[in-house]
Coordinates of C-alpha atoms in Angstrom, one line a residue:
X1 CA -23.2 6.6 -6.0
X2 CA -20.4 4.2 -5.0
X3 CA -20.7 1.8 -2.1
X4 CA -18.5 3.7 0.2
X5 CA -20.6 6.9 -0.2
X6 CA -23.8 4.9 0.4
X7 CA -22.3 3.5 3.6
X8 CA -21.1 6.9 4.7
X9 CA -24.5 8.4 4.0
X10 CA -26.2 5.8 6.2
X11 CA -23.7 6.3 9.0
X12 CA -24.2 10.0 8.9
X13 CA -28.0 9.5 9.0
X14 CA -27.6 7.2 12.0
X15 CA -25.3 9.6 13.8
X16 CA -27.8 12.4 13.2
X17 CA -30.6 10.2 14.7
X18 CA -28.5 9.4 17.7
X19 CA -27.6 13.0 18.3
X20 CA -31.3 14.0 18.1
X21 CA -32.1 11.1 20.5
X22 CA -29.5 12.2 23.0
X23 CA -30.7 15.8 22.9
X24 CA -34.4 15.1 23.3
X25 CA -35.8 15.7 26.9
X26 CA -36.3 12.4 28.7
X27 CA -36.6 11.0 32.2
X28 CA -33.3 10.7 34.1
X29 CA -33.2 6.8 34.2
X30 CA -34.0 6.5 30.5
X31 CA -31.4 9.2 29.6
X32 CA -28.7 7.5 31.6
X33 CA -29.4 4.1 29.8
X34 CA -29.4 5.7 26.4
X35 CA -26.1 7.6 27.2
X36 CA -24.4 4.4 28.5
X37 CA -25.5 2.4 25.4
X38 CA -24.2 5.1 23.1
X39 CA -21.0 5.4 25.1
X40 CA -20.4 1.7 24.6
X41 CA -20.7 2.0 20.8
X42 CA -18.5 5.1 20.5
X43 CA -15.2 3.4 20.5
X44 CA -16.0 0.9 17.7
X45 CA -17.6 3.7 15.7
X46 CA -14.3 5.7 15.8
X47 CA -13.5 4.1 12.5
X48 CA -15.6 6.8 10.9
X49 CA -12.8 9.4 11.4
X50 CA -10.0 7.7 9.5
X51 CA -12.5 6.5 6.9
X52 CA -13.7 10.1 6.4
X53 CA -10.1 11.3 6.2
X54 CA -9.3 8.7 3.6
X55 CA -12.3 9.7 1.5
X56 CA -11.4 13.4 1.8
X57 CA -7.9 12.6 0.5
X58 CA -9.5 10.6 -2.3
X59 CA -11.7 13.6 -3.2
X60 CA -8.6 15.9 -3.1
X61 CA -6.6 13.6 -5.3
X62 CA -9.4 13.3 -7.9
X63 CA -9.8 17.0 -7.9
X64 CA -6.1 17.6 -8.6
X65 CA -6.0 15.1 -11.4
X66 CA -9.4 15.9 -13.0
X67 CA -9.4 17.1 -16.6
X68 CA -10.4 20.7 -16.8
X69 CA -13.3 21.5 -19.1
X70 CA -13.4 25.3 -19.2
X71 CA -12.5 26.2 -22.8
X72 CA -14.4 26.2 -26.0
X73 CA -13.0 22.8 -27.0
X74 CA -15.5 21.0 -24.6
X75 CA -18.8 19.9 -25.8
X76 CA -22.0 20.6 -23.8
X77 CA -22.1 16.9 -22.6
X78 CA -18.4 17.1 -21.4
X79 CA -19.1 20.3 -19.6
X80 CA -22.2 18.9 -17.9
X81 CA -20.3 15.8 -16.9
X82 CA -17.5 18.0 -15.5
X83 CA -20.0 20.1 -13.5
X84 CA -21.8 17.0 -12.2
X85 CA -18.5 15.5 -11.0
X86 CA -17.7 18.8 -9.2
X87 CA -21.1 18.8 -7.5
X88 CA -20.7 15.2 -6.4
X89 CA -17.3 15.9 -5.0
X90 CA -18.7 18.8 -3.0
X91 CA -21.6 16.7 -1.7
X92 CA -19.2 13.9 -0.7
X93 CA -16.9 16.4 1.0
X94 CA -19.8 17.8 3.0
X95 CA -20.8 14.2 3.9
X96 CA -17.3 13.5 5.2
X97 CA -17.2 16.6 7.3
X98 CA -20.7 16.0 8.6
X99 CA -19.7 12.5 9.7
X100 CA -16.7 13.7 11.7
X101 CA -18.7 16.6 13.2
X102 CA -21.6 14.5 14.3
X103 CA -19.3 11.9 15.8
X104 CA -17.6 14.7 17.8
X105 CA -21.0 16.1 18.9
X106 CA -22.2 12.7 20.1
X107 CA -18.9 12.2 22.0
X108 CA -19.2 15.5 23.7
X109 CA -22.8 14.9 24.6
X110 CA -22.0 11.6 26.1
X111 CA -19.0 13.1 27.9
X112 CA -21.2 15.8 29.4
X113 CA -23.7 13.3 30.8

C-alpha cells in the first residue's frame, strides 16, 4: 500500500471515530466542548476533499491505461496480478468516497449542534 493510501486510511479511521464520538449521548456541557473542538479542526481538515478528488482521478487514469488481461494469452500469474490491481483500485475508490462522506457527516453534525 502506497503512503498516500495509508495516510488516507488513517484519516478515514479518525473521521469515523470523531463521527461516532459526536453521535454518542453525552451531557450538554461536554457535547458543546466536543463540538466546538471539532468545529475548529474542520477547516484545516478540508484538504481531504481535494486530496480524495485527486486520488480518484489517479484511479480513473490508471484504470483507463491499464493493460487488459482477459484473453488466453495471459498467464495465470498475469491474470492474478490484473485482478489484484482491480480489487485494490476498488478498495481505494471506496476509501476516497468514505473520506468525503465522513467529512460531510461531521460537518453537518457540527452545524446541527
